[in-house]
Structure formats: structure tokens, C-alpha cells
mmCIF file of C-alpha atoms in Angstrom:
data_model
loop_
_atom_site.group_PDB
_atom_site.id
_atom_site.type_symbol
_atom_site.label_atom_id
_atom_site.label_comp_id
_atom_site.label_asym_id
_atom_site.label_seq_id
_atom_site.Cartn_x
_atom_site.Cartn_y
_atom_site.Cartn_z
ATOM 1 C CA UNK A 293 17.820 -37.343 -4.160
ATOM 2 C CA UNK A 294 16.024 -34.423 -5.996
ATOM 3 C CA UNK A 295 13.534 -35.346 -9.200
ATOM 4 C CA UNK A 296 14.870 -31.799 -10.794
ATOM 5 C CA UNK A 297 18.503 -32.987 -10.380
ATOM 6 C CA UNK A 298 18.825 -33.561 -14.485
ATOM 7 C CA UNK A 299 18.169 -29.896 -14.764
ATOM 8 C CA UNK A 300 19.420 -27.879 -11.850
ATOM 9 C CA UNK A 301 22.444 -29.540 -12.103
ATOM 10 C CA UNK A 302 23.296 -28.215 -14.942
ATOM 11 C CA UNK A 303 25.695 -25.204 -14.961
ATOM 12 C CA UNK A 304 24.240 -23.241 -17.836
ATOM 13 C CA UNK A 305 20.914 -22.879 -15.918
ATOM 14 C CA UNK A 306 21.963 -23.057 -12.489
ATOM 15 C CA UNK A 307 22.765 -19.699 -9.999
ATOM 16 C CA UNK A 308 26.061 -17.905 -10.687
ATOM 17 C CA UNK A 309 28.856 -18.585 -8.405
ATOM 18 C CA UNK A 310 30.138 -14.708 -8.876
ATOM 19 C CA UNK A 311 30.487 -12.803 -5.863
ATOM 20 C CA UNK A 312 27.905 -9.715 -7.493
ATOM 21 C CA UNK A 313 29.004 -6.926 -5.227
ATOM 22 C CA UNK A 314 33.212 -7.440 -6.219
ATOM 23 C CA UNK A 315 32.430 -6.841 -9.475
ATOM 24 C CA UNK A 316 32.371 -3.316 -11.331
ATOM 25 C CA UNK A 317 30.100 -2.613 -14.386
ATOM 26 C CA UNK A 318 33.128 -1.964 -17.192
ATOM 27 C CA UNK A 319 35.909 -4.009 -15.323
ATOM 28 C CA UNK A 320 37.913 -6.555 -16.664
ATOM 29 C CA UNK A 321 38.604 -9.774 -15.132
ATOM 30 C CA UNK A 322 40.304 -12.787 -16.396
ATOM 31 C CA UNK A 323 40.370 -10.822 -19.884
ATOM 32 C CA UNK A 324 36.457 -10.260 -20.032
ATOM 33 C CA UNK A 325 34.324 -7.836 -19.475
ATOM 34 C CA UNK A 326 32.197 -7.669 -16.566
ATOM 35 C CA UNK A 327 28.636 -6.557 -16.650
ATOM 36 C CA UNK A 328 26.794 -4.856 -14.575
ATOM 37 C CA UNK A 329 24.753 -5.900 -11.190
ATOM 38 C CA UNK A 330 21.348 -5.127 -13.165
ATOM 39 C CA UNK A 331 22.625 -7.409 -16.019
ATOM 40 C CA UNK A 332 23.845 -10.211 -14.027
ATOM 41 C CA UNK A 333 20.264 -10.228 -12.254
ATOM 42 C CA UNK A 334 18.337 -10.092 -15.463
ATOM 43 C CA UNK A 335 20.532 -13.169 -16.255
ATOM 44 C CA UNK A 336 20.194 -15.000 -13.195
ATOM 45 C CA UNK A 337 16.166 -14.646 -13.326
ATOM 46 C CA UNK A 338 16.137 -15.930 -17.162
ATOM 47 C CA UNK A 339 18.212 -18.587 -15.929
ATOM 48 C CA UNK A 340 15.549 -19.820 -13.173
ATOM 49 C CA UNK A 341 12.860 -19.504 -15.378
ATOM 50 C CA UNK A 342 14.535 -21.523 -18.034
ATOM 51 C CA UNK A 343 15.285 -24.147 -15.746
ATOM 52 C CA UNK A 344 12.074 -23.912 -14.595
ATOM 53 C CA UNK A 345 10.604 -24.545 -18.256
ATOM 54 C CA UNK A 346 13.432 -27.642 -18.874
ATOM 55 C CA UNK A 347 12.459 -28.680 -16.182
ATOM 56 C CA UNK A 348 8.266 -28.513 -16.658
ATOM 57 C CA UNK A 349 9.526 -30.357 -20.118
ATOM 58 C CA UNK A 350 10.125 -33.877 -18.225
ATOM 59 C CA UNK A 351 6.938 -35.492 -16.894
ATOM 60 C CA UNK A 352 6.890 -36.406 -13.524
ATOM 61 C CA UNK A 353 7.233 -40.247 -13.846
ATOM 62 C CA UNK A 354 10.301 -39.652 -15.794
ATOM 63 C CA UNK A 355 11.878 -37.376 -13.254
ATOM 64 C CA UNK A 356 11.579 -39.995 -10.724
ATOM 65 C CA UNK A 357 12.714 -43.092 -12.683
ATOM 66 C CA UNK A 358 15.908 -40.891 -13.504
ATOM 67 C CA UNK A 359 15.651 -39.646 -10.276
ATOM 68 C CA UNK A 360 15.413 -43.439 -9.678
ATOM 69 C CA UNK A 361 18.244 -44.602 -11.508
ATOM 70 C CA UNK A 362 20.804 -42.546 -10.617
ATOM 71 C CA UNK A 363 20.469 -43.316 -7.076
ATOM 72 C CA UNK A 364 21.373 -47.191 -8.194
ATOM 73 C CA UNK A 365 24.459 -45.985 -9.939
ATOM 74 C CA UNK A 366 25.574 -44.064 -7.005
ATOM 75 C CA UNK A 367 24.686 -46.260 -4.258
ATOM 76 C CA UNK A 368 26.748 -49.167 -6.346
ATOM 77 C CA UNK A 369 29.607 -46.744 -6.235
ATOM 78 C CA UNK A 370 29.447 -45.043 -9.779
ATOM 79 C CA UNK A 371 29.168 -40.972 -10.023
ATOM 80 C CA UNK A 372 29.142 -38.669 -12.552
ATOM 81 C CA UNK A 373 31.187 -38.010 -14.734
ATOM 82 C CA UNK A 374 31.652 -41.820 -15.074
ATOM 83 C CA UNK A 375 34.212 -43.480 -17.421
ATOM 84 C CA UNK A 376 32.863 -46.179 -19.736
ATOM 85 C CA UNK A 377 34.786 -48.536 -18.148
ATOM 86 C CA UNK A 378 32.975 -47.876 -15.030
ATOM 87 C CA UNK A 379 29.540 -47.778 -16.740
ATOM 88 C CA UNK A 380 30.380 -51.558 -18.795
ATOM 89 C CA UNK A 381 31.162 -52.958 -14.980
ATOM 90 C CA UNK A 382 28.192 -51.911 -13.724
ATOM 91 C CA UNK A 383 25.773 -52.900 -16.437
ATOM 92 C CA UNK A 384 27.819 -56.398 -16.486
ATOM 93 C CA UNK A 385 27.395 -56.968 -12.286
ATOM 94 C CA UNK A 386 23.498 -56.008 -12.829
ATOM 95 C CA UNK A 387 22.962 -58.354 -15.986
ATOM 96 C CA UNK A 388 21.501 -61.321 -14.234
ATOM 97 C CA UNK A 389 19.760 -59.517 -11.900
ATOM 98 C CA UNK A 390 18.084 -56.423 -13.755
ATOM 99 C CA UNK A 391 16.226 -56.858 -17.158
ATOM 100 C CA UNK A 392 17.088 -55.969 -19.894
ATOM 101 C CA UNK A 393 14.909 -53.059 -20.607
ATOM 102 C CA UNK A 394 15.773 -51.821 -17.271
ATOM 103 C CA UNK A 395 19.315 -51.909 -18.025
ATOM 104 C CA UNK A 396 18.748 -49.720 -21.119
ATOM 105 C CA UNK A 397 16.833 -47.363 -19.442
ATOM 106 C CA UNK A 398 19.497 -46.959 -16.740
ATOM 107 C CA UNK A 399 21.700 -46.006 -19.539
ATOM 108 C CA UNK A 400 19.726 -43.646 -21.229
ATOM 109 C CA UNK A 401 19.557 -41.617 -17.648
ATOM 110 C CA UNK A 402 23.547 -41.861 -16.981
ATOM 111 C CA UNK A 403 23.923 -40.587 -20.520
ATOM 112 C CA UNK A 404 20.681 -37.899 -19.792
ATOM 113 C CA UNK A 405 22.522 -37.289 -16.510
ATOM 114 C CA UNK A 406 26.034 -36.229 -18.755
ATOM 115 C CA UNK A 407 24.410 -34.267 -20.983
ATOM 116 C CA UNK A 408 22.603 -32.198 -18.935
ATOM 117 C CA UNK A 409 25.777 -31.412 -17.788
ATOM 118 C CA UNK A 410 27.739 -30.241 -20.866
ATOM 119 C CA UNK A 411 29.525 -33.361 -20.948
ATOM 120 C CA UNK A 412 30.244 -36.364 -23.704
ATOM 121 C CA UNK A 413 28.402 -39.503 -22.720
ATOM 122 C CA UNK A 414 30.385 -42.346 -22.522
ATOM 123 C CA UNK A 415 27.599 -44.503 -22.643
ATOM 124 C CA UNK A 416 27.967 -43.886 -26.506
ATOM 125 C CA UNK A 417 31.388 -45.568 -26.819
ATOM 126 C CA UNK A 418 32.003 -48.828 -28.170
ATOM 127 C CA UNK A 419 32.506 -50.440 -25.020
ATOM 128 C CA UNK A 420 29.577 -49.865 -23.247
ATOM 129 C CA UNK A 421 27.533 -50.702 -27.055
ATOM 130 C CA UNK A 422 29.397 -54.168 -26.954
ATOM 131 C CA UNK A 423 28.519 -54.803 -23.290
ATOM 132 C CA UNK A 424 24.981 -54.361 -23.614
ATOM 133 C CA UNK A 425 25.043 -55.644 -26.946
ATOM 134 C CA UNK A 426 26.193 -58.888 -25.062
ATOM 135 C CA UNK A 427 23.947 -58.746 -22.586
ATOM 136 C CA UNK A 428 20.561 -58.684 -24.937
ATOM 137 C CA UNK A 429 22.757 -61.832 -26.565
ATOM 138 C CA UNK A 430 22.813 -63.620 -24.063
ATOM 139 C CA UNK A 431 19.520 -62.751 -21.727
ATOM 140 C CA UNK A 432 17.359 -62.083 -24.351
ATOM 141 C CA UNK A 433 15.350 -59.253 -24.592
ATOM 142 C CA UNK A 434 11.729 -60.003 -24.531
ATOM 143 C CA UNK A 435 9.626 -57.797 -21.633
ATOM 144 C CA UNK A 436 7.446 -59.222 -19.282
ATOM 145 C CA UNK A 437 3.941 -58.513 -20.005
ATOM 146 C CA UNK A 438 0.748 -57.727 -18.078
ATOM 147 C CA UNK A 439 -1.963 -60.506 -18.833
ATOM 148 C CA UNK A 440 -4.770 -59.087 -20.245
ATOM 149 C CA UNK A 441 -7.875 -59.264 -18.280
ATOM 150 C CA UNK A 442 -10.553 -60.583 -20.947
ATOM 151 C CA UNK A 443 -13.585 -59.569 -21.505
ATOM 152 C CA UNK A 444 -15.093 -62.293 -19.771
ATOM 153 C CA UNK A 445 -12.842 -62.845 -17.241
ATOM 154 C CA UNK A 446 -13.484 -58.967 -16.302
ATOM 155 C CA UNK A 447 -17.269 -60.116 -16.080
ATOM 156 C CA UNK A 448 -16.454 -63.162 -13.938
ATOM 157 C CA UNK A 449 -14.979 -60.368 -11.494
ATOM 158 C CA UNK A 450 -18.324 -58.188 -11.933
ATOM 159 C CA UNK A 451 -20.519 -61.029 -11.138
ATOM 160 C CA UNK A 452 -19.177 -62.040 -7.994
ATOM 161 C CA UNK A 453 -18.516 -58.249 -6.635
ATOM 162 C CA UNK A 454 -21.658 -56.953 -3.407
ATOM 163 C CA UNK A 455 -23.874 -53.667 -3.507
ATOM 164 C CA UNK A 456 -21.371 -52.052 -1.081
ATOM 165 C CA UNK A 457 -19.471 -48.746 -1.413
ATOM 166 C CA UNK A 458 -16.399 -50.065 -1.922
ATOM 167 C CA UNK A 459 -17.969 -52.403 -4.862
ATOM 168 C CA UNK A 460 -19.821 -49.717 -6.416
ATOM 169 C CA UNK A 461 -16.346 -47.654 -6.464
ATOM 170 C CA UNK A 462 -14.584 -50.552 -8.124
ATOM 171 C CA UNK A 463 -17.089 -51.843 -10.707
ATOM 172 C CA UNK A 464 -17.576 -48.473 -11.890
ATOM 173 C CA UNK A 465 -12.902 -48.340 -11.811
ATOM 174 C CA UNK A 466 -12.969 -51.451 -13.508
ATOM 175 C CA UNK A 467 -15.772 -50.922 -16.491
ATOM 176 C CA UNK A 468 -14.325 -47.480 -17.470
ATOM 177 C CA UNK A 469 -11.192 -48.174 -17.181
ATOM 178 C CA UNK A 470 -11.617 -51.525 -19.719
ATOM 179 C CA UNK A 471 -13.832 -49.641 -22.095
ATOM 180 C CA UNK A 472 -11.640 -46.449 -22.110
ATOM 181 C CA UNK A 473 -8.242 -48.813 -22.204
ATOM 182 C CA UNK A 474 -6.716 -46.191 -20.382
ATOM 183 C CA UNK A 475 -3.536 -46.202 -18.730
ATOM 184 C CA UNK A 476 -3.608 -46.414 -14.657
ATOM 185 C CA UNK A 477 -2.560 -42.690 -14.449
ATOM 186 C CA UNK A 478 -5.049 -41.871 -16.560
ATOM 187 C CA UNK A 479 -7.721 -43.550 -14.963
ATOM 188 C CA UNK A 480 -7.143 -42.382 -11.833
ATOM 189 C CA UNK A 481 -6.254 -38.452 -12.984
ATOM 190 C CA UNK A 482 -10.089 -38.347 -14.117
ATOM 191 C CA UNK A 483 -12.448 -35.494 -12.950
ATOM 192 C CA UNK A 484 -16.543 -35.095 -12.974
ATOM 193 C CA UNK A 485 -15.449 -32.258 -15.115
ATOM 194 C CA UNK A 486 -14.594 -34.589 -17.630
ATOM 195 C CA UNK A 487 -17.393 -36.764 -18.569
ATOM 196 C CA UNK A 488 -19.941 -35.442 -20.788
ATOM 197 C CA UNK A 489 -23.262 -37.392 -21.147
ATOM 198 C CA UNK A 490 -24.043 -37.779 -24.580
ATOM 199 C CA UNK A 491 -27.355 -39.820 -25.864
ATOM 200 C CA UNK A 492 -24.962 -43.052 -26.915
ATOM 201 C CA UNK A 493 -23.349 -43.233 -23.236
ATOM 202 C CA UNK A 494 -20.329 -40.533 -22.236
ATOM 203 C CA UNK A 495 -17.386 -38.844 -23.935
ATOM 204 C CA UNK A 496 -14.663 -38.587 -21.862
ATOM 205 C CA UNK A 497 -11.750 -35.844 -22.109
ATOM 206 C CA UNK A 498 -8.573 -36.812 -21.589
ATOM 207 C CA UNK A 499 -6.725 -33.631 -20.768
ATOM 208 C CA UNK A 500 -2.925 -35.136 -20.583
ATOM 209 C CA UNK A 501 -1.463 -38.630 -20.935
ATOM 210 C CA UNK A 502 2.170 -40.283 -21.533
ATOM 211 C CA UNK A 503 2.058 -39.174 -25.109
ATOM 212 C CA UNK A 504 -0.098 -35.730 -24.811
ATOM 213 C CA UNK A 505 2.666 -34.418 -21.988
ATOM 214 C CA UNK A 506 1.383 -31.030 -23.023
ATOM 215 C CA UNK A 507 -1.600 -31.265 -22.288
ATOM 216 C CA UNK A 508 -3.502 -31.201 -26.472
ATOM 217 C CA UNK A 509 -6.109 -33.031 -24.858
ATOM 218 C CA UNK A 510 -8.045 -36.223 -26.469
ATOM 219 C CA UNK A 511 -12.175 -36.909 -26.691
ATOM 220 C CA UNK A 512 -12.906 -40.505 -25.775
ATOM 221 C CA UNK A 513 -16.476 -42.281 -26.451
ATOM 222 C CA UNK A 514 -17.776 -44.480 -23.928
ATOM 223 C CA UNK A 515 -21.392 -46.279 -25.194
ATOM 224 C CA UNK A 516 -23.971 -47.944 -23.289
ATOM 225 C CA UNK A 517 -23.043 -51.327 -22.726
ATOM 226 C CA UNK A 518 -25.235 -54.194 -23.830
ATOM 227 C CA UNK A 519 -24.919 -56.317 -20.829
ATOM 228 C CA UNK A 520 -25.441 -56.205 -17.333
ATOM 229 C CA UNK A 521 -22.206 -54.573 -17.147
ATOM 230 C CA UNK A 522 -22.656 -51.535 -18.695
ATOM 231 C CA UNK A 523 -19.847 -48.913 -17.651
ATOM 232 C CA UNK A 524 -21.619 -45.180 -18.185
ATOM 233 C CA UNK A 525 -24.232 -46.574 -15.437
ATOM 234 C CA UNK A 526 -21.960 -48.179 -13.450
ATOM 235 C CA UNK A 527 -19.591 -44.735 -13.430
ATOM 236 C CA UNK A 528 -23.555 -42.586 -12.373
ATOM 237 C CA UNK A 529 -23.802 -45.485 -9.873
ATOM 238 C CA UNK A 530 -20.759 -44.673 -8.023
ATOM 239 C CA UNK A 531 -20.687 -40.440 -8.667
ATOM 240 C CA UNK A 532 -24.791 -40.680 -7.028
ATOM 241 C CA UNK A 533 -24.160 -43.115 -4.484
ATOM 242 C CA UNK A 534 -21.189 -41.055 -3.151
ATOM 243 C CA UNK A 535 -22.263 -37.676 -3.955
ATOM 244 C CA UNK A 536 -19.752 -37.102 -5.778
ATOM 245 C CA UNK A 537 -20.189 -33.782 -8.102
ATOM 246 C CA UNK A 538 -16.515 -32.149 -8.884
ATOM 247 C CA UNK A 539 -13.147 -33.091 -8.427
ATOM 248 C CA UNK A 540 -11.428 -36.413 -8.621
ATOM 249 C CA UNK A 541 -13.740 -39.603 -10.039
ATOM 250 C CA UNK A 542 -12.096 -42.219 -8.007
ATOM 251 C CA UNK A 543 -11.424 -41.708 -4.271
ATOM 252 C CA UNK A 544 -10.089 -43.624 -1.612
ATOM 253 C CA UNK A 545 -12.543 -45.429 0.442
ATOM 254 C CA UNK A 546 -12.117 -46.140 3.938
ATOM 255 C CA UNK A 547 -12.881 -49.992 5.672
ATOM 256 C CA UNK A 548 -15.667 -47.999 6.705
ATOM 257 C CA UNK A 549 -16.677 -46.772 3.774
ATOM 258 C CA UNK A 550 -15.662 -43.249 4.566
ATOM 259 C CA UNK A 551 -15.065 -41.736 1.297
ATOM 260 C CA UNK A 552 -11.681 -39.564 1.038
ATOM 261 C CA UNK A 553 -11.769 -36.133 -0.431
ATOM 262 C CA UNK A 554 -8.241 -37.293 -2.311
ATOM 263 C CA UNK A 555 -7.864 -38.870 -5.807
ATOM 264 C CA UNK A 556 -6.984 -42.680 -5.820
ATOM 265 C CA UNK A 557 -3.657 -43.834 -6.171
ATOM 266 C CA UNK A 558 -1.879 -45.173 -9.755
ATOM 267 C CA UNK A 559 -0.456 -48.369 -7.975
ATOM 268 C CA UNK A 560 -4.057 -48.388 -5.896
ATOM 269 C CA UNK A 561 -5.803 -49.727 -9.549
ATOM 270 C CA UNK A 562 -3.477 -52.950 -9.888
ATOM 271 C CA UNK A 563 -4.292 -53.836 -6.295
ATOM 272 C CA UNK A 564 -7.635 -53.320 -6.269
ATOM 273 C CA UNK A 565 -8.277 -55.314 -9.536
ATOM 274 C CA UNK A 566 -5.503 -58.149 -8.027
ATOM 275 C CA UNK A 567 -7.859 -58.282 -4.979
ATOM 276 C CA UNK A 568 -11.289 -58.510 -6.600
ATOM 277 C CA UNK A 569 -9.364 -61.509 -8.932
ATOM 278 C CA UNK A 570 -8.857 -63.121 -5.563
ATOM 279 C CA UNK A 571 -12.425 -62.866 -4.830
ATOM 280 C CA UNK A 572 -13.531 -64.064 -8.033
ATOM 281 C CA UNK A 573 -10.830 -67.100 -7.883
ATOM 282 C CA UNK A 574 -8.863 -66.857 -10.261
ATOM 283 C CA UNK A 575 -5.041 -65.785 -9.880
ATOM 284 C CA UNK A 576 -3.778 -63.082 -9.542
ATOM 285 C CA UNK A 577 0.079 -63.734 -11.019
ATOM 286 C CA UNK A 578 0.724 -61.755 -13.932
ATOM 287 C CA UNK A 579 -2.082 -59.396 -13.851
ATOM 288 C CA UNK A 580 -1.159 -55.459 -13.307
ATOM 289 C CA UNK A 581 -3.390 -52.278 -13.506
ATOM 290 C CA UNK A 582 -2.314 -52.441 -17.199
ATOM 291 C CA UNK A 583 -4.253 -55.385 -17.684
ATOM 292 C CA UNK A 584 -7.507 -53.773 -18.064
ATOM 293 C CA UNK A 585 -5.742 -51.333 -20.971
ATOM 294 C CA UNK A 586 -4.542 -54.505 -22.744
ATOM 295 C CA UNK A 587 -7.464 -56.290 -22.046
ATOM 296 C CA UNK A 588 -9.767 -54.310 -24.288
ATOM 297 C CA UNK A 589 -7.544 -54.421 -27.405
ATOM 298 C CA UNK A 590 -7.191 -58.165 -27.020
ATOM 299 C CA UNK A 591 -10.688 -58.353 -26.738
ATOM 300 C CA UNK A 592 -11.740 -55.916 -29.293
ATOM 301 C CA UNK A 593 -9.205 -57.766 -31.993
ATOM 302 C CA UNK A 594 -11.067 -60.644 -31.518
ATOM 303 C CA UNK A 595 -14.303 -59.727 -31.773
ATOM 304 C CA UNK A 596 -13.600 -58.430 -35.317
ATOM 305 C CA UNK A 597 -12.593 -54.210 -34.316
ATOM 306 C CA UNK A 598 -10.825 -52.474 -36.674
ATOM 307 C CA UNK A 599 -7.321 -51.683 -35.459
ATOM 308 C CA UNK A 600 -7.961 -47.878 -36.246
ATOM 309 C CA UNK A 601 -11.090 -47.934 -33.933
ATOM 310 C CA UNK A 602 -8.926 -49.488 -31.139
ATOM 311 C CA UNK A 603 -6.161 -47.171 -31.379
ATOM 312 C CA UNK A 604 -9.392 -44.378 -31.939
ATOM 313 C CA UNK A 605 -9.904 -45.679 -28.409
ATOM 314 C CA UNK A 606 -6.951 -46.148 -26.302
ATOM 315 C CA UNK A 607 -4.717 -43.604 -28.271
ATOM 316 C CA UNK A 608 -2.042 -45.795 -29.790
ATOM 317 C CA UNK A 609 -0.189 -43.715 -32.574
ATOM 318 C CA UNK A 610 -0.124 -47.133 -35.259
ATOM 319 C CA UNK A 611 -0.822 -50.386 -35.791
ATOM 320 C CA UNK A 612 2.687 -51.372 -35.243
ATOM 321 C CA UNK A 613 2.284 -49.724 -31.791
ATOM 322 C CA UNK A 614 -0.694 -51.637 -30.855
ATOM 323 C CA UNK A 615 0.204 -54.771 -32.049
ATOM 324 C CA UNK A 616 2.568 -55.407 -29.174
ATOM 325 C CA UNK A 617 -1.306 -55.356 -27.156
ATOM 326 C CA UNK A 618 -2.546 -57.592 -29.003
ATOM 327 C CA UNK A 619 -2.369 -60.593 -27.122
ATOM 328 C CA UNK A 620 -1.972 -64.345 -27.670
ATOM 329 C CA UNK A 621 -6.203 -64.340 -27.531
ATOM 330 C CA UNK A 622 -5.979 -63.539 -30.735
ATOM 331 C CA UNK A 623 -3.796 -65.723 -32.587
ATOM 332 C CA UNK A 624 -6.555 -68.095 -33.173
ATOM 333 C CA UNK A 625 -8.822 -65.411 -34.772
ATOM 334 C CA UNK A 626 -8.174 -66.229 -38.992
ATOM 335 C CA UNK A 627 -5.105 -68.888 -38.634
ATOM 336 C CA UNK A 628 -3.566 -69.140 -41.206
ATOM 337 C CA UNK A 629 -3.625 -73.193 -40.631
ATOM 338 C CA UNK A 630 -7.039 -73.532 -39.315
ATOM 339 C CA UNK A 631 -7.970 -72.148 -43.024
ATOM 340 C CA UNK A 632 -5.954 -74.552 -44.514
ATOM 341 C CA UNK A 633 -6.474 -78.050 -42.597
#
């Protein structure tokens, strides 16, 4: 399924099916005055341009999610337009097998598919709302969260690494990912040109992120470490050893030590982390690429860092959003019961 389906299928954005030669300027057709061919060509060009910008307004990950959600709905037997009864049946049939968050995202996609076609979304009906409300109450709404890779666990992982080319890359990957509080897509999207060395360490220019799809950009400071596990030194060692002076920073490394010209995929970050956890005799269950970001937030909170400084590093818009990432490691810090017992 094409990722641009939700925009290309919009009749307001797609090409006209009218046969141009059949129209004569000034003629009336079905009560409407026909426009000239030149005017039609202008309208068609404008439609393509508008469609292109609408598509660019959606992040690639969002478009992929839309396509996957619609594919699942259609494989089940649904179609657009759909009735509220069909959508409620779809929700009920998958209530025990899909997470509540996934079902809610599917509803949002189905709704978007209808509005893109100029149709009223059936997801707004009371039947659909009652169905998803009932699923929430029966299943609960707690989302599975990645375990945070805390500072001590990260250091344990790094201690078990060797000095081969892949270990040098992985050491830099994990340390920069942790120190910058990066999402996986942000981490693998970094280029050498995004790094500026300063007296205190490095400044990373994050050109685009999940919360900055328009590319305003944000600068993140990563200081020199006070221990052997210094993210700046690890990055410099990787770039020097791999002889990378431009383009993608984190690249694939073959079993023979050959360094690819292509950047590492976002999915590879989790694979690297899990592999290194196993090598350090730590179960990888519950860990993902997001564990680096969650680990920095939690470790910084435990160390007493101000929430606004943590947000400055991670880019969270508010303390309310940040609080979701301060994991269980912080529940004993200034614990209320500990103050009185």
C-alpha cells in the first residue's frame, strides 16, 4: 500500500477524470460553465503541488503507520467508507489481541482516511466511542514502557566491550544516545556536519525530530565525561578509527570489519543494545532503543538534576510529559514515607 494513500485518494487533491478535449471554453455542461484547457492545466498543476505539500506535512513514520493501520483494517474485511457498526465490530474482535493504544491509533487512522475523502468520520459515533471506552475499562490503559538503561548498567555494558571496530562504534552509539537523550531516529540521523567541538565538549545540532517536523532545529550540549566512559572521546575515537569526516556518523559494520557508506537503521539501535546487554550478562527483556533516552532521564532525576535542565537535553515540552519518563528508579528519592519513618 502506498504511503501517500491518505492524500492521493482525496478527490480534492487528485487529478480530474474529465477528458480535456471534450470541453470547449465557454460551453455549459450539466449546468456548469466549462473552463478552458489552459485553466484546467493550471488547476491540475495546482492540485499536484497542493498534494505534494500535504504529503510532506506528514512525517515518514506517520505515513508508514497510516498505511500499516489501513492495511490491517482492510485485511480484516473493512473498507473506507465504513459504518460505525463495522468499526465497532473491528474493535471488539481485536480487543484481546491488540493493545488499547494500538486500537486508538487505528481509530485515528480510519478517521483520517474518511476526512481525507471529504467524508464524515464514523469513529465519532456514540457506538464507536462506547466500544472503545468499554475496552479501556476492561483492559486498562497502561502502556508497555521500555526499561531505562540506568547509568550503572550502561557502565557495566561498556566495561565488557572490546577494542574491535564494531565495539568502538557501539561504544560511541550507546554513550552519545544516552548523553543526548536521543530518540533512535535522531541518533542514527546525525551527520558529522552536525557536530561542533567546543571547550566543554561537543554541541550537536539536531536538525529535525519527532516534535520538530518542520526542521527548526535544536542544539544539545554533550560535555566531556568525568569517568572513562566519556561520550565525546568515544565519538572522536569512532570517527578517527573509521576515517569518517563527512556524512552519516553511525554506519553499518560487517563481520569482517568493513564500514558501510550507509547510515545505520533506526531498528539497529535496539539490536546493538540487546546484543551488548547479553554480552554483559544482563537480560535484554524489556529493553529497547528508547531505553537510552529513558535511562538518561531517570538517572539525571536520581542525581538531582533540575527537570528544566533535563528537558533542555531531551526536548520535552513540559514537566508533565517528562514525568512519564522518570521511571521507578526515582520513587525512593525524597520518598514521603522515608521522611517520617
